[in-house]
PDB file of C-alpha atoms in Angstrom:
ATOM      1  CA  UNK F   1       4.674 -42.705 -28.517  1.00  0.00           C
ATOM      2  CA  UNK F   2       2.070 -41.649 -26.123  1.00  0.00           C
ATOM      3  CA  UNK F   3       1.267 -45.597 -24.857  1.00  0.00           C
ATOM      4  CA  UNK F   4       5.163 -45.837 -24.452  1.00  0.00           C
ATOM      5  CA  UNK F   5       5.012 -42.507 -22.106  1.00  0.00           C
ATOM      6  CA  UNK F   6       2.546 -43.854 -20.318  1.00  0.00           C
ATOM      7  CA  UNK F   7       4.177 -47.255 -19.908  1.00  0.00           C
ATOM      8  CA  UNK F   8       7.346 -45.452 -18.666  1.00  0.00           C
ATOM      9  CA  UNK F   9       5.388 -42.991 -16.510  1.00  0.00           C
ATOM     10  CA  UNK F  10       3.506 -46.388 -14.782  1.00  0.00           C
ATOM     11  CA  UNK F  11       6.620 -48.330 -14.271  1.00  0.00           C
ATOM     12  CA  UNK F  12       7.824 -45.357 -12.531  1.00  0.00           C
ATOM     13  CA  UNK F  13       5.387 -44.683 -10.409  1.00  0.00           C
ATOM     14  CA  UNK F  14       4.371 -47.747  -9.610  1.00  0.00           C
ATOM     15  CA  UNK F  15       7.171 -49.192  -7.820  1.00  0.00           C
ATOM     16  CA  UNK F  16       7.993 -46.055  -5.976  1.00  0.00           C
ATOM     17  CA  UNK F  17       4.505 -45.314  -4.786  1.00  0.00           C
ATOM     18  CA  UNK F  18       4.307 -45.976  -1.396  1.00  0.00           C
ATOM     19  CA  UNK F  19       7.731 -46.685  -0.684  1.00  0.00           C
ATOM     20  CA  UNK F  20       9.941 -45.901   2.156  1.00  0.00           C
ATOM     21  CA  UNK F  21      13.545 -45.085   1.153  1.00  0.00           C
ATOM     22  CA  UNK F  22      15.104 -46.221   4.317  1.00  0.00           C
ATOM     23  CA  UNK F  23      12.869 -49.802   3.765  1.00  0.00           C
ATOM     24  CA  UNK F  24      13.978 -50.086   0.529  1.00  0.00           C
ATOM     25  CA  UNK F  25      16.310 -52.856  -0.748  1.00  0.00           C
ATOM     26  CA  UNK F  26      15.164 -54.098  -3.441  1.00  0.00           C
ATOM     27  CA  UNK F  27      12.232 -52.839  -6.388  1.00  0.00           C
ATOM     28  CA  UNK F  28      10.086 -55.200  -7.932  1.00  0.00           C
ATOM     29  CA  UNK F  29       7.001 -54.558 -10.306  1.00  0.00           C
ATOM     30  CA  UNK F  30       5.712 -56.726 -12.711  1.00  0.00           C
ATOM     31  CA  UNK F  31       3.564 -55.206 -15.612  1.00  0.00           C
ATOM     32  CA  UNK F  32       1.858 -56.848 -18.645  1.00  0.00           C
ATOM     33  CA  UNK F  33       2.139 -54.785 -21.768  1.00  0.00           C
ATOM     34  CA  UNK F  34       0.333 -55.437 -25.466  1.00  0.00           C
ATOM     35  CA  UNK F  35       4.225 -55.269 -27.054  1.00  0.00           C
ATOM     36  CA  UNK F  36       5.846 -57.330 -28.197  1.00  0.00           C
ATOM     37  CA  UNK F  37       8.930 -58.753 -26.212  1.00  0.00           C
ATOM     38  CA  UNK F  38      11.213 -58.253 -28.679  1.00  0.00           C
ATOM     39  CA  UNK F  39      10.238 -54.312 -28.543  1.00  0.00           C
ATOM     40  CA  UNK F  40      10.090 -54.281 -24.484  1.00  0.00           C
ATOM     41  CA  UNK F  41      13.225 -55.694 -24.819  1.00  0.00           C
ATOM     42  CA  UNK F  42      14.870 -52.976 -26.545  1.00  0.00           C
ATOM     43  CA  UNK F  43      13.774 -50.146 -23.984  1.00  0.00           C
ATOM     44  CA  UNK F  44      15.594 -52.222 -21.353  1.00  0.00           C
ATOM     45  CA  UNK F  45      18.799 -53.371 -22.560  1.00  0.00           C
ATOM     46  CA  UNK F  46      21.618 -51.060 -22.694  1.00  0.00           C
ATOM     47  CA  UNK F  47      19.645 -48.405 -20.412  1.00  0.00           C
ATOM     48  CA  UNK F  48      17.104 -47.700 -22.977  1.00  0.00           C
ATOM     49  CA  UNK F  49      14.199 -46.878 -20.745  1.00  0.00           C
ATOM     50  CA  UNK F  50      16.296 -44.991 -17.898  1.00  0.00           C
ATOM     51  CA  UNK F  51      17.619 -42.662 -21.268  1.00  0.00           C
ATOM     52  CA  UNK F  52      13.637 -42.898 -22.647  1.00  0.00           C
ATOM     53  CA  UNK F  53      12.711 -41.758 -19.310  1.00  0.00           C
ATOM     54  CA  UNK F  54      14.809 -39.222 -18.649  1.00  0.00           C
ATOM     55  CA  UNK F  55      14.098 -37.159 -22.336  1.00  0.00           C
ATOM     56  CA  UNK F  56      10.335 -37.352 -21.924  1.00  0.00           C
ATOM     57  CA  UNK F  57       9.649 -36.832 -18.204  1.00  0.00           C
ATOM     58  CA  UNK F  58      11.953 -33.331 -17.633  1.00  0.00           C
ATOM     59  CA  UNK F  59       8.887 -31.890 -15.852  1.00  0.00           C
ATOM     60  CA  UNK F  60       9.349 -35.040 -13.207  1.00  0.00           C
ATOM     61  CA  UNK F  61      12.775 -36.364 -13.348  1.00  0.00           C
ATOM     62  CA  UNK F  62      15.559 -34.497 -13.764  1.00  0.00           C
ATOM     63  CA  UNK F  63      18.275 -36.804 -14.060  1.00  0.00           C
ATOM     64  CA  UNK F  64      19.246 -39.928 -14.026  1.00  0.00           C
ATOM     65  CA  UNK F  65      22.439 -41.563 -13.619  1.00  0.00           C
ATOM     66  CA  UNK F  66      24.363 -44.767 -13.737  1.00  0.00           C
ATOM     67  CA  UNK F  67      26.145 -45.608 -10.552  1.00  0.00           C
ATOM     68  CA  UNK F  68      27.466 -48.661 -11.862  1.00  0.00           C
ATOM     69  CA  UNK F  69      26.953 -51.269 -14.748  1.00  0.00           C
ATOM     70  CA  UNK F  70      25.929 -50.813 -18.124  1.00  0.00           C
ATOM     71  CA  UNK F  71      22.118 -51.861 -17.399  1.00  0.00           C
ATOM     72  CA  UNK F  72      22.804 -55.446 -17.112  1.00  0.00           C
ATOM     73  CA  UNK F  73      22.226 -57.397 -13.321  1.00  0.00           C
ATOM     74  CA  UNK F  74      23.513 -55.389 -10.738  1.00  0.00           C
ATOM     75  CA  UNK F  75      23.318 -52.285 -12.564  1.00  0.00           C
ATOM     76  CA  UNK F  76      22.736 -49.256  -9.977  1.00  0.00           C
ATOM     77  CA  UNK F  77      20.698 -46.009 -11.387  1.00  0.00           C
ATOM     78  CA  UNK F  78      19.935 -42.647  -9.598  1.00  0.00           C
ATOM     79  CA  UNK F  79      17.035 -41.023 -10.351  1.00  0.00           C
ATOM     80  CA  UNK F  80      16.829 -37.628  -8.838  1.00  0.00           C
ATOM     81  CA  UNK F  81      13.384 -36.028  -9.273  1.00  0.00           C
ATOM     82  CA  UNK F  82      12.191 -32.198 -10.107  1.00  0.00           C
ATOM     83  CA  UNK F  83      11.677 -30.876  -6.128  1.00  0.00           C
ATOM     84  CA  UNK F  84       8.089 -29.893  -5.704  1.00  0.00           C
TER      85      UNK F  84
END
């Protein structure tokens, strides 16, 4: 569980750090992971990862929702973050 935190917690980061919100059209990170793709998979379809995320970063994000799809292409999420 901890290596899946910190998966979540680098995807995160990673393609938000450094980022200008008024620059920003579209996100794009790429990350290798020891998983298999089956199990990646899972996280990702059906907002798996955005729910994931949500339940095991409280101290950093404090909500996320889905603006519009159901976490197929095009789907829109909000994260709003903990101010601080």
């Amino acid at each position: 569980m901890l290596k899946l935190v910190s998966l979540i917690c680098f995807l995160i980061f990673s393609c938000y750090m450094g980022v200008e919100s008024k620059d920003l059209k579209h996100l794009t990170n790429e990350l290798e992971v020891n998983v298999a793709a089956s199990r990646v998979w899972e996280l990702y379809r059906h907002l798996g990862i955005s729910m994931l995320t949500a339940r095991e970063l409280k101290t950093v994000i404090q909500s996320v929702q889905v603006l519009k799809g159901d976490g197929g292409v095009g789907t829109i999420l909000k994260l709003t973050f903990v101010p601080g």
